[in-house]
Amino acid sequence: MVGTFRNEPVLDFTVVENRKKMEDALAYVQTQFNREYPLRINGEDVKTGKLLKSYNPARKDQVVGSFHKAGKKEIDLAMSAALKAFEEWKYFDPEERSILLLKAANIMRRRRFELNAWMVYETSKNWVEADADTAEAIDFLDFYGREMLRLSERQPLTDTEGEFNKLIYIPLGVGAVIPPWNFPNAILVGMTSASIVTGNAVLLKPSSDAPCTGYCLMEIMEEAGIPKGVLNFVPGSGSEIGDYIVQHPKTRFIAFTGSMEVGLRINRLAAEPSEGQIWIKRVVAEMGGKDGIVVDSEADIEAAATGTVAAAFGFQGQKCSACSRVIVDESIYDEFCNLIVEKTNELTIGDVSDPENYMGAVINKASFDSIFKYIEIGKKEGKLIAGGEGDDSKGYFIKPTIIKDIAPHAVIAQEEIFGPVLAVIKVKGMDEAMKVANNTIYGLTGAFFSRNKAKVARAKREFHVGNLYINRKCTGALVDVHPFGGFNMSGTDSKAGGSDYLQLFLQAKSISEQL
Ligand code: NAP
C-alpha cells in the first residue's frame, strides 16, 4: 500500500540548515563543471566526439557541462534498444513500474539540493524557483506512480450474461520525449515518468540549453533499477536530429513541451506516415502562451499588483504561464500602473547563485536579442514605464520591463516574448475586458481579479484558458491541484499532473471471453 498523494513541500531558505545545504550543493556542482557526459543507450555510455556545451546564462563563458551529441546513427541505436526493452517492459507488473517511480522520487529527495544547484547554474533560476521545480518533479513521480496503480485496477464495465469482459490499459510503444529548458527538472521528469510508468520505452532528448538535469534523471532512474533500454538519453540539437526522431517509423508517440512553432512542426511531420510505419503517431504537445491577468474596477488593487509582478517577472518571465499582458479597467488604471512600477523597481537582479537576487539572466544570447527586439517594438507601441535596459557583458541580464498604453492587437500584446516584458492594456468595463482577454491565438493561463461575484462568475464562463485563477496570480500550478495545460495554440489540450494524463500514453484493450 502506498499512502495518499501529497504535494512535496517547498524548502524554506531562511532556515539556516537549508541555506547551508544549498551553499554546499552550489560549491559541489561547481566542482563538476568540467565533466563530459556520454549518451546513455541500453544502459551503456556512448560517445560521439561531437560536443554540445551547456553554459551558465549569468556568466556566459562558464561551461556547466559538455555533452556528446546524438546523430542519426545513435538515434537508430537507441531506437533498437528501446524496441527490444519494450517487449519485456510492457508486460512488467504495473506495480513494479509504479515502485520504480516512487523509488526515483526518494532518490530525488536525497539529491534535492544538488538538482536545485544545477538549475541555478544552468538556467539562472533562483533558489526558491529551482526548489519549486524539483518539488514538482518529485510530485510527478509520486503522482504518476500512484495513478498507474489506479489504472491497472479492474475497470468498471456493464455485465453481459454468458461472457467475462474486461478492459485493460496497455502501453503504446517507443516514444520520444522532448522537453524545453525552462522547467528542466519538472517538465522533463513529468513527461518521461508518465511515458515509462505506463509501460512505454523512451528516447529522451533534453533541451540543448539544460541537459544536466536530464542526465541527473538518467542517473536517478538507473539507481532506482530501470531495466536497460527502457530509458535512453540522447542529447542533441533539435534542429539537427529532431525531425529524424519524429519521423522515425518506429516512433509511436511524441511527448513535447516547447514553443508553438516547434510543436506545430512536430504535429505536422508526425501526421505524415513514414515508410514501414503501421500506426498513427500520437502527439502530446504543450506549447506557448500569451497569458493575461484582468484587473477589474472592483479588484483588490494591491493584491492584483502583487500577483501581476510575481507572475510577470518570476524566473525572468520565462514561464509558459507567465503574465505578459495585464488588462486593466480604466477607472483604476493609473493607480494600478503606479503600483506595479513601484513593486517592480524593488526587484533585485543579478547572478542567482547569490540568493539575494530575485531575477537572474535570460537563457541565452538569442533570447536576449529577441526580447530586446520586442522591447524596441513595445517602446513604439506604448509608453515605457519600467526597465527597458539590459546588460550582456557578463551574462544575459534584462531589467523587468513594463510598457503601458498598449493596444489589444499590438505586437507585444499578441506574440509570446518569453522574457521579463509586461504589456499594460487599458479597457472599459467587463465586456471589453473579456474580449481582450480572449483575443490571442493562445489559451494557456489567465487570472481575474475582482470582488464582484457576478463578474467572477462571468469570467469563469468566458475566459477561455486551460488554467484560470481567480484573485491570485496565473503562475505556480501544483500537481493534481491545478492540472496544467492550455487551449488553442497552447497545445493539444492535455492536462499534466491531472488524473486523465496517463491515458495519453496508453491504449485501452477490451477483452471478451465466452463462458
Ligand atoms: P523550443 O525551442 O520549442 O524547444 C523545445 C524542445 O524542442 C527542445 O528540446 C528543442 O531542442 C526541441 N526541438 C527544437 N527543434 C526541434 C525539431 N525540429 N524537432 C523536434 N524537437 C525540436 O522551446 P524552448 O525554448 O525550449 O521552451 C520555451 C517554450 O516552451 C515557450 O514557448 C514556452 O511557452 C513553452 N512551454 C510550454 C509549456 C506548457 O506547459 N504549455 C511549459 C513550458 C514551456 P534544442 O534545445 O536542441 O533546440
Coordinates of C-alpha atoms and ligand atoms in Angstrom, one line a residue:
M1 CA 0.0 0.0 0.0
V2 CA 1.2 3.5 -0.8
G3 CA -0.3 6.5 1.1
T4 CA -2.4 9.2 -0.5
F5 CA -0.6 11.6 -2.8
R6 CA 0.6 14.8 -1.1
N7 CA 2.4 17.7 -2.8
E8 CA 6.1 17.9 -1.8
P9 CA 6.5 21.0 0.5
V10 CA 9.0 23.6 -0.8
L11 CA 12.1 24.4 1.3
D12 CA 12.4 27.5 3.4
F13 CA 15.7 29.1 2.7
T14 CA 15.5 31.4 5.7
V15 CA 16.2 28.2 7.7
V16 CA 20.0 28.2 8.4
E17 CA 20.4 24.5 7.8
N18 CA 18.7 24.7 4.3
R19 CA 20.8 27.7 3.4
K20 CA 23.9 25.9 4.3
K21 CA 23.0 22.7 2.4
M22 CA 22.2 24.8 -0.7
E23 CA 25.5 26.6 -0.4
D24 CA 27.3 23.3 -0.1
A25 CA 25.4 21.9 -3.2
L26 CA 26.4 25.0 -5.2
A27 CA 30.0 24.5 -4.3
Y28 CA 29.8 20.8 -5.1
V29 CA 28.2 21.4 -8.5
Q30 CA 30.9 23.9 -9.4
T31 CA 33.5 21.1 -9.0
Q32 CA 31.5 19.1 -11.6
F33 CA 31.6 21.8 -14.3
N34 CA 34.4 20.2 -16.4
R35 CA 32.6 16.9 -16.8
E36 CA 32.0 15.4 -20.3
Y37 CA 28.7 13.4 -20.5
P38 CA 28.1 10.5 -22.7
L39 CA 24.8 9.4 -24.2
R40 CA 23.2 6.6 -22.3
I41 CA 21.9 3.9 -24.7
N42 CA 20.8 0.5 -23.5
G43 CA 22.4 1.2 -20.1
E44 CA 25.8 1.9 -21.6
D45 CA 27.9 5.0 -22.3
V46 CA 28.1 6.1 -25.9
K47 CA 30.4 8.8 -27.1
T48 CA 30.3 10.6 -30.4
G49 CA 33.1 13.1 -30.0
K50 CA 30.8 15.9 -31.2
L51 CA 30.1 18.0 -28.2
L52 CA 27.3 20.3 -27.1
K53 CA 28.1 22.8 -24.4
S54 CA 25.7 24.0 -21.8
Y55 CA 26.5 27.4 -20.4
N56 CA 25.6 29.5 -17.3
P57 CA 23.4 32.3 -18.6
A58 CA 24.6 34.5 -15.7
R59 CA 28.3 34.0 -16.7
K60 CA 28.1 33.5 -20.4
D61 CA 31.6 31.9 -20.8
Q62 CA 31.2 29.4 -18.0
V63 CA 30.6 25.9 -19.3
V64 CA 28.4 23.9 -17.0
G65 CA 28.7 20.6 -18.8
S66 CA 29.7 19.2 -22.2
F67 CA 27.5 16.6 -23.8
H68 CA 28.2 14.1 -26.5
K69 CA 25.6 14.7 -29.2
A70 CA 23.5 12.1 -30.8
G71 CA 23.4 11.8 -34.6
K72 CA 21.1 9.6 -36.8
K73 CA 23.3 6.6 -36.0
E74 CA 22.8 6.9 -32.3
I75 CA 19.1 7.6 -32.6
D76 CA 18.8 4.3 -34.6
L77 CA 20.9 2.5 -31.9
A78 CA 18.7 3.9 -29.1
M79 CA 15.5 3.0 -31.1
S80 CA 16.7 -0.6 -31.4
A81 CA 17.5 -0.8 -27.7
A82 CA 14.2 0.7 -26.8
L83 CA 12.2 -1.6 -29.1
K84 CA 13.9 -4.6 -27.6
A85 CA 13.4 -3.4 -24.0
F86 CA 9.7 -2.5 -24.7
E87 CA 9.0 -6.2 -25.4
E88 CA 9.6 -7.0 -21.8
W89 CA 8.8 -3.7 -20.1
K90 CA 5.2 -3.7 -21.5
Y91 CA 4.5 -6.9 -19.6
F92 CA 6.0 -5.8 -16.3
D93 CA 3.6 -5.8 -13.4
P94 CA 2.4 -2.2 -13.3
E95 CA 3.0 -2.2 -9.6
E96 CA 6.7 -2.7 -10.3
R97 CA 6.7 0.2 -12.7
S98 CA 5.0 2.3 -10.0
I99 CA 7.5 1.3 -7.4
L100 CA 10.3 2.4 -9.8
L101 CA 8.8 5.9 -9.8
L102 CA 8.3 6.0 -6.1
K103 CA 11.9 5.0 -5.5
A104 CA 13.1 7.6 -8.0
A105 CA 11.1 10.2 -6.0
N106 CA 13.0 9.2 -2.9
I107 CA 16.4 9.4 -4.6
M108 CA 15.4 12.9 -5.9
R109 CA 14.6 13.9 -2.4
R110 CA 18.1 12.8 -1.4
R111 CA 19.7 14.8 -4.3
R112 CA 17.3 17.7 -4.0
F113 CA 19.9 20.5 -3.2
E114 CA 22.2 19.2 -5.9
L115 CA 19.4 19.3 -8.5
N116 CA 18.5 22.8 -7.4
A117 CA 22.1 23.9 -7.8
W118 CA 22.3 22.5 -11.3
M119 CA 19.3 24.6 -12.3
V120 CA 20.7 27.7 -10.6
Y121 CA 23.8 27.4 -12.8
E122 CA 22.3 26.1 -16.0
T123 CA 19.2 28.2 -16.3
S124 CA 19.8 31.1 -13.8
K125 CA 16.7 30.0 -11.9
N126 CA 16.8 31.4 -8.3
W127 CA 16.9 29.1 -5.3
V128 CA 13.2 29.3 -4.5
E129 CA 12.1 28.7 -8.1
A130 CA 14.7 25.9 -8.6
D131 CA 13.4 24.2 -5.4
A132 CA 9.8 24.5 -6.6
D133 CA 10.9 22.9 -9.9
T134 CA 12.4 19.9 -8.0
A135 CA 9.4 19.7 -5.7
E136 CA 7.2 19.5 -8.8
A137 CA 9.4 16.8 -10.4
I138 CA 9.0 14.8 -7.2
D139 CA 5.3 15.3 -7.3
F140 CA 5.1 14.0 -10.9
L141 CA 7.0 10.8 -9.8
D142 CA 4.8 10.3 -6.7
F143 CA 1.5 11.1 -8.5
Y144 CA 2.0 9.2 -11.7
G145 CA 3.3 6.2 -9.7
R146 CA 0.0 6.2 -7.8
E147 CA -2.0 6.9 -10.9
M148 CA -0.7 3.8 -12.7
L149 CA -1.8 1.7 -9.7
R150 CA -5.3 3.1 -10.2
L151 CA -5.3 2.4 -13.9
S152 CA -4.1 -1.1 -13.5
E153 CA -7.1 -2.0 -11.3
R154 CA -10.2 -3.6 -12.7
Q155 CA -12.1 -1.0 -14.8
P156 CA -15.9 -0.8 -14.5
L157 CA -17.9 -2.3 -17.3
T158 CA -21.5 -3.4 -17.7
D159 CA -22.0 -7.1 -17.3
T160 CA -23.4 -9.3 -20.1
E161 CA -24.7 -12.8 -19.4
G162 CA -22.5 -15.6 -20.7
E163 CA -19.4 -13.5 -21.1
F164 CA -16.5 -12.4 -19.0
N165 CA -15.5 -8.9 -20.1
K166 CA -12.7 -6.7 -19.1
L167 CA -10.9 -3.6 -20.3
I168 CA -7.1 -3.1 -19.7
Y169 CA -4.8 -0.3 -20.5
I170 CA -1.7 -1.2 -22.5
P171 CA 1.3 0.9 -23.5
L172 CA 1.8 2.4 -26.9
G173 CA 5.5 1.6 -27.8
V174 CA 8.6 3.7 -28.0
G175 CA 8.1 7.4 -27.5
A176 CA 10.3 10.5 -28.0
V177 CA 10.3 12.8 -25.0
I178 CA 11.3 16.3 -26.0
P179 CA 11.3 18.9 -23.1
P180 CA 12.1 22.6 -23.0
W181 CA 14.8 24.2 -20.8
N182 CA 12.6 26.3 -18.6
F183 CA 11.4 23.6 -16.2
P184 CA 14.5 21.4 -16.8
N185 CA 13.6 19.1 -14.0
A186 CA 9.8 19.1 -13.6
I187 CA 8.7 19.0 -17.2
L188 CA 11.4 16.6 -18.3
V189 CA 10.6 14.3 -15.4
G190 CA 6.9 14.6 -15.8
M191 CA 6.8 13.6 -19.5
T192 CA 9.4 10.9 -19.1
S193 CA 7.9 9.3 -16.0
A194 CA 4.4 9.3 -17.5
S195 CA 5.8 7.5 -20.5
I196 CA 7.7 4.9 -18.6
V197 CA 5.3 4.1 -15.8
T198 CA 2.6 3.2 -18.4
G199 CA 5.0 0.6 -19.9
N200 CA 6.5 2.5 -22.9
A201 CA 10.2 2.8 -23.7
V202 CA 11.7 6.2 -24.2
L203 CA 14.2 8.2 -26.2
L204 CA 14.8 11.3 -24.1
K205 CA 16.2 14.3 -26.0
P206 CA 16.8 17.0 -23.4
S207 CA 16.9 20.7 -24.3
S208 CA 20.3 21.8 -25.5
D209 CA 20.1 24.7 -23.0
A210 CA 19.6 22.4 -20.0
P211 CA 20.9 18.9 -20.4
C212 CA 22.5 18.5 -17.0
T213 CA 19.2 18.0 -15.1
G214 CA 18.2 15.4 -17.7
Y215 CA 21.4 13.5 -17.1
C216 CA 20.6 13.5 -13.4
L217 CA 17.2 11.9 -14.1
M218 CA 19.0 9.2 -16.1
E219 CA 21.3 8.5 -13.1
I220 CA 18.3 8.5 -10.7
M221 CA 16.3 6.1 -12.8
E222 CA 19.3 3.8 -13.2
E223 CA 19.8 3.8 -9.4
A224 CA 16.1 3.1 -8.9
G225 CA 16.6 0.0 -11.1
I226 CA 15.2 0.8 -14.5
P227 CA 15.9 -2.1 -16.9
K228 CA 18.4 -1.4 -19.7
G229 CA 17.0 0.2 -22.8
V230 CA 13.7 1.4 -21.3
L231 CA 15.1 5.0 -20.9
N232 CA 17.7 6.2 -23.4
F233 CA 19.4 9.6 -23.0
V234 CA 20.1 11.1 -26.4
P235 CA 21.0 14.8 -26.2
G236 CA 21.5 16.6 -29.4
S237 CA 20.4 19.7 -31.4
G238 CA 16.6 19.7 -32.0
S239 CA 17.1 21.3 -35.4
E240 CA 19.6 18.6 -36.4
I241 CA 18.0 15.4 -35.1
G242 CA 14.5 16.4 -34.1
D243 CA 12.9 15.7 -37.4
Y244 CA 14.6 12.4 -37.7
I245 CA 13.3 11.3 -34.3
V246 CA 9.8 12.5 -35.0
Q247 CA 9.7 10.9 -38.5
H248 CA 11.3 7.6 -37.5
P249 CA 8.8 4.9 -38.5
K250 CA 9.2 3.1 -35.1
T251 CA 8.4 6.3 -33.1
R252 CA 4.9 5.6 -31.7
F253 CA 4.4 8.8 -29.8
I254 CA 6.0 12.2 -29.1
A255 CA 5.6 14.0 -25.8
F256 CA 6.7 17.5 -26.4
T257 CA 6.8 20.7 -24.5
G258 CA 8.1 23.9 -26.0
S259 CA 7.3 26.6 -28.5
M260 CA 4.3 26.8 -30.7
E261 CA 6.5 26.8 -33.8
V262 CA 8.3 23.6 -33.0
G263 CA 5.2 21.9 -31.6
L264 CA 3.3 22.6 -34.8
R265 CA 6.1 21.3 -36.9
I266 CA 6.3 18.1 -34.8
N267 CA 2.5 17.7 -35.2
R268 CA 2.7 18.2 -38.9
L269 CA 5.6 15.8 -39.5
A270 CA 4.2 13.2 -37.2
A271 CA 0.9 13.2 -39.1
E272 CA 2.6 12.0 -42.3
P273 CA 3.3 8.2 -42.2
S274 CA 6.9 7.2 -42.9
E275 CA 7.7 4.1 -44.9
G276 CA 7.1 1.0 -42.9
Q277 CA 5.0 2.8 -40.2
I278 CA 1.9 0.9 -39.1
W279 CA 0.3 3.3 -36.7
I280 CA -0.9 6.9 -36.4
K281 CA 1.6 8.7 -34.2
R282 CA 0.2 10.2 -31.1
V283 CA 1.4 13.8 -30.3
V284 CA 1.1 15.3 -26.9
A285 CA 2.2 18.9 -27.3
E286 CA 2.2 21.6 -24.7
M287 CA 3.2 24.8 -26.3
G288 CA 3.4 28.6 -25.7
G289 CA 1.2 31.2 -24.1
K290 CA 0.3 34.9 -24.0
D291 CA -1.2 34.8 -20.6
G292 CA -3.2 37.7 -19.3
I293 CA -4.3 39.0 -15.9
V294 CA -7.6 41.0 -15.9
V295 CA -7.9 43.6 -13.2
D296 CA -11.5 44.7 -12.8
S297 CA -12.7 48.1 -11.4
E298 CA -13.7 46.3 -8.2
A299 CA -10.5 44.4 -7.7
D300 CA -8.2 44.5 -4.6
I301 CA -5.7 46.6 -6.5
E302 CA -2.8 45.9 -4.1
A303 CA -3.3 42.1 -4.4
A304 CA -3.7 42.3 -8.2
A305 CA -0.5 44.4 -8.5
T306 CA 1.5 41.9 -6.3
G307 CA 0.2 38.9 -8.3
T308 CA 0.9 40.6 -11.6
V309 CA 4.5 41.5 -10.8
A310 CA 5.2 38.0 -9.4
A311 CA 3.6 36.3 -12.5
A312 CA 5.3 38.6 -14.9
F313 CA 8.9 38.6 -13.6
G314 CA 9.3 35.4 -11.6
F315 CA 12.1 33.4 -13.4
Q316 CA 12.6 36.4 -15.7
G317 CA 9.2 35.9 -17.3
Q318 CA 10.3 32.6 -18.8
K319 CA 7.4 30.5 -17.8
C320 CA 4.7 29.4 -20.3
S321 CA 2.3 30.6 -17.6
A322 CA 4.0 34.0 -17.1
C323 CA 1.8 37.1 -17.2
S324 CA 2.8 39.0 -20.3
R325 CA -0.3 41.2 -20.6
V326 CA -2.3 42.9 -17.9
I327 CA -5.8 44.1 -18.9
V328 CA -6.8 46.9 -16.5
D329 CA -10.1 48.8 -16.1
E330 CA -9.7 52.5 -16.9
S331 CA -11.2 53.5 -13.5
I332 CA -8.1 52.2 -11.7
Y333 CA -5.6 52.2 -14.5
D334 CA -3.3 55.0 -13.3
E335 CA -3.3 53.8 -9.7
F336 CA -2.5 50.2 -10.8
C337 CA 0.3 51.3 -13.1
N338 CA 2.0 53.3 -10.4
L339 CA 1.7 50.3 -8.0
I340 CA 3.2 47.8 -10.4
V341 CA 6.1 50.1 -11.3
E342 CA 6.8 50.7 -7.6
K343 CA 6.8 46.9 -6.9
T344 CA 8.9 46.1 -10.0
N345 CA 11.6 48.6 -9.0
E346 CA 12.1 46.8 -5.8
L347 CA 13.1 43.5 -7.6
T348 CA 16.8 42.6 -7.3
I349 CA 18.6 41.3 -10.4
G350 CA 21.9 39.5 -10.8
D351 CA 23.6 36.1 -10.6
V352 CA 21.1 34.0 -8.7
S353 CA 23.8 31.8 -7.1
D354 CA 23.5 34.7 -4.7
P355 CA 20.1 34.2 -3.0
E356 CA 19.7 38.0 -2.6
N357 CA 19.0 38.2 -6.3
Y358 CA 15.4 37.5 -7.2
M359 CA 15.8 37.7 -11.0
G360 CA 18.6 36.1 -12.9
A361 CA 19.7 36.1 -16.5
V362 CA 17.6 35.1 -19.5
I363 CA 18.6 31.8 -21.0
N364 CA 20.9 32.7 -23.9
K365 CA 22.1 35.3 -26.4
A366 CA 19.3 34.5 -28.9
S367 CA 16.7 35.0 -26.2
F368 CA 18.4 38.3 -25.0
D369 CA 18.3 39.6 -28.6
S370 CA 14.8 38.5 -29.3
I371 CA 13.5 40.1 -26.0
F372 CA 15.2 43.4 -26.9
K373 CA 13.7 43.3 -30.3
Y374 CA 10.3 43.2 -28.6
I375 CA 11.2 45.9 -26.1
E376 CA 12.1 48.2 -29.1
I377 CA 8.8 47.4 -30.8
G378 CA 6.9 47.9 -27.5
K379 CA 8.5 51.3 -27.0
K380 CA 7.0 52.4 -30.3
E381 CA 3.6 50.8 -29.5
G382 CA 3.2 52.3 -26.0
K383 CA 5.0 54.1 -23.1
L384 CA 7.9 52.5 -21.3
I385 CA 7.3 52.9 -17.5
A386 CA 9.9 50.5 -16.1
G387 CA 13.1 48.8 -17.2
G388 CA 13.8 48.7 -20.9
E389 CA 17.6 48.2 -20.3
G390 CA 19.9 45.2 -20.3
D391 CA 23.5 44.2 -20.0
D392 CA 25.0 41.2 -21.7
S393 CA 28.6 42.0 -20.9
K394 CA 28.9 39.1 -18.3
G395 CA 25.5 37.4 -18.6
Y396 CA 22.2 38.0 -20.2
F397 CA 20.5 40.4 -17.8
I398 CA 17.4 42.3 -18.7
K399 CA 15.6 44.7 -16.3
P400 CA 12.0 43.9 -15.6
T401 CA 10.2 46.0 -18.2
I402 CA 6.7 47.4 -18.3
I403 CA 5.1 49.2 -21.2
K404 CA 1.7 50.8 -20.8
D405 CA -0.9 52.1 -23.2
I406 CA -0.6 49.1 -25.4
A407 CA -3.5 48.5 -27.9
P408 CA -5.1 45.0 -27.7
H409 CA -3.8 43.9 -31.1
A410 CA -0.3 45.4 -30.8
V411 CA 2.6 43.1 -31.4
I412 CA 3.7 42.9 -27.8
A413 CA 0.1 42.2 -26.7
Q414 CA -0.1 39.2 -29.1
E415 CA 3.2 37.5 -29.5
E416 CA 4.9 35.3 -26.9
I417 CA 8.1 37.2 -25.8
F418 CA 9.2 34.7 -23.1
G419 CA 11.1 37.3 -21.1
P420 CA 10.6 40.0 -18.5
V421 CA 8.3 42.2 -20.5
L422 CA 4.8 43.2 -19.4
A423 CA 2.3 45.0 -21.7
V424 CA -0.4 47.0 -19.9
I425 CA -3.7 47.4 -21.8
K426 CA -6.5 49.8 -20.7
V427 CA -10.1 48.6 -21.1
K428 CA -13.5 50.0 -20.2
G429 CA -15.8 47.6 -18.4
M430 CA -16.3 43.8 -18.3
D431 CA -17.4 43.3 -22.0
E432 CA -14.2 44.8 -23.4
A433 CA -12.1 43.1 -20.7
M434 CA -13.3 39.6 -21.7
K435 CA -13.0 40.4 -25.4
V436 CA -9.4 41.5 -25.0
A437 CA -8.6 38.6 -22.6
N438 CA -9.6 36.1 -25.3
N439 CA -8.1 37.9 -28.3
T440 CA -4.9 35.9 -28.8
I441 CA -4.2 32.6 -30.6
Y442 CA -3.2 31.1 -27.3
G443 CA -5.2 29.9 -24.2
L444 CA -2.9 28.7 -21.5
T445 CA -3.3 30.5 -18.2
G446 CA -5.2 33.6 -17.1
A447 CA -6.2 35.4 -13.9
F448 CA -9.1 37.6 -13.0
F449 CA -9.1 40.0 -10.0
S450 CA -12.5 41.3 -8.8
R451 CA -14.5 41.4 -5.6
N452 CA -17.7 41.3 -7.6
K453 CA -19.2 37.8 -7.6
A454 CA -21.3 38.2 -10.8
K455 CA -18.2 39.3 -12.7
V456 CA -16.2 36.5 -11.3
A457 CA -18.9 34.0 -12.4
R458 CA -18.8 35.6 -15.9
A459 CA -15.0 35.3 -16.1
K460 CA -15.2 31.6 -15.1
R461 CA -17.6 31.1 -18.0
E462 CA -16.0 33.2 -20.7
F463 CA -12.2 33.5 -20.1
H464 CA -11.1 30.7 -22.4
V465 CA -7.9 29.4 -20.9
G466 CA -6.8 25.9 -19.7
N467 CA -5.9 27.2 -16.2
L468 CA -7.9 30.1 -14.8
Y469 CA -7.1 31.7 -11.5
I470 CA -9.4 33.9 -9.6
N471 CA -7.9 36.6 -7.3
R472 CA -4.5 35.1 -7.5
K473 CA -1.5 35.1 -9.9
C474 CA -1.5 32.9 -13.0
T475 CA 1.7 31.0 -12.3
G476 CA 2.5 28.3 -9.8
A477 CA 0.3 25.3 -10.8
L478 CA 0.6 22.3 -8.4
V479 CA 0.4 18.7 -9.5
D480 CA -3.1 17.2 -9.0
V481 CA -4.2 20.6 -7.5
H482 CA -4.2 22.5 -10.8
P483 CA -3.9 20.0 -13.6
F484 CA -2.0 22.0 -16.2
G485 CA -2.3 22.6 -20.0
G486 CA -3.8 25.1 -22.4
F487 CA -6.3 25.6 -25.2
N488 CA -6.0 26.7 -28.8
M489 CA -2.3 27.2 -29.9
S490 CA -1.1 26.4 -26.4
G491 CA -1.2 22.7 -27.1
T492 CA -3.2 19.5 -27.5
D493 CA -5.5 20.2 -24.6
S494 CA -3.7 17.7 -22.3
K495 CA -3.5 18.2 -18.5
A496 CA -0.2 17.4 -17.0
G497 CA -0.5 16.5 -13.3
G498 CA -4.1 15.5 -13.7
S499 CA -6.0 12.2 -13.5
D500 CA -6.5 11.8 -17.2
Y501 CA -2.9 12.5 -18.2
L502 CA -1.5 8.9 -18.1
Q503 CA -4.2 7.8 -20.6
L504 CA -2.4 9.8 -23.2
F505 CA 0.4 7.3 -23.0
L506 CA -1.9 4.2 -23.1
Q507 CA -4.4 2.5 -25.3
A508 CA -7.4 0.5 -24.0
K509 CA -7.9 -3.1 -24.9
S510 CA -11.3 -4.7 -24.5
I511 CA -11.2 -8.5 -23.9
S512 CA -14.4 -10.5 -24.0
E513 CA -14.4 -14.3 -23.2
Q514 CA -17.4 -16.6 -23.8
L515 CA -18.2 -18.5 -20.6
Ligands
NAP1 P1 11.7 25.1 -28.2 O1 12.7 25.9 -28.8 O2 10.4 24.8 -28.9 O3 12.4 23.7 -27.8 C1 11.8 22.7 -27.1 C2 12.4 21.4 -27.4 O4 12.2 21.0 -28.8 C3 13.9 21.4 -27.2 O5 14.4 20.2 -26.6 C4 14.5 21.6 -28.6 O6 15.8 21.1 -28.8 C5 13.5 20.7 -29.4 N1 13.4 21.0 -30.8 C6 13.8 22.1 -31.5 N2 13.6 21.9 -32.8 C7 13.0 20.6 -32.9 C8 12.6 19.9 -34.0 N3 12.6 20.3 -35.3 N4 12.0 18.7 -33.8 C9 12.0 18.2 -32.6 N5 12.4 18.8 -31.5 C10 12.9 20.1 -31.7 O7 11.2 25.7 -26.8 P2 12.1 26.2 -25.6 O8 12.8 27.5 -25.9 O9 12.9 25.1 -25.1 O10 11.0 26.5 -24.4 C11 10.2 27.6 -24.4 C12 8.9 27.4 -24.9 O11 8.2 26.3 -24.3 C13 7.9 28.6 -24.8 O12 7.2 28.8 -25.9 C14 7.0 28.2 -23.6 O13 5.8 28.8 -23.6 C15 6.9 26.7 -23.9 N6 6.5 26.0 -22.7 C16 5.2 25.5 -22.7 C17 4.8 24.8 -21.5 C18 3.4 24.3 -21.4 O14 3.1 23.5 -20.5 N7 2.5 24.6 -22.3 C19 5.6 24.7 -20.4 C20 6.9 25.1 -20.6 C21 7.4 25.8 -21.7 P3 17.0 22.1 -28.7 O15 17.1 22.6 -27.4 O16 18.2 21.2 -29.1 O17 16.8 23.1 -29.8

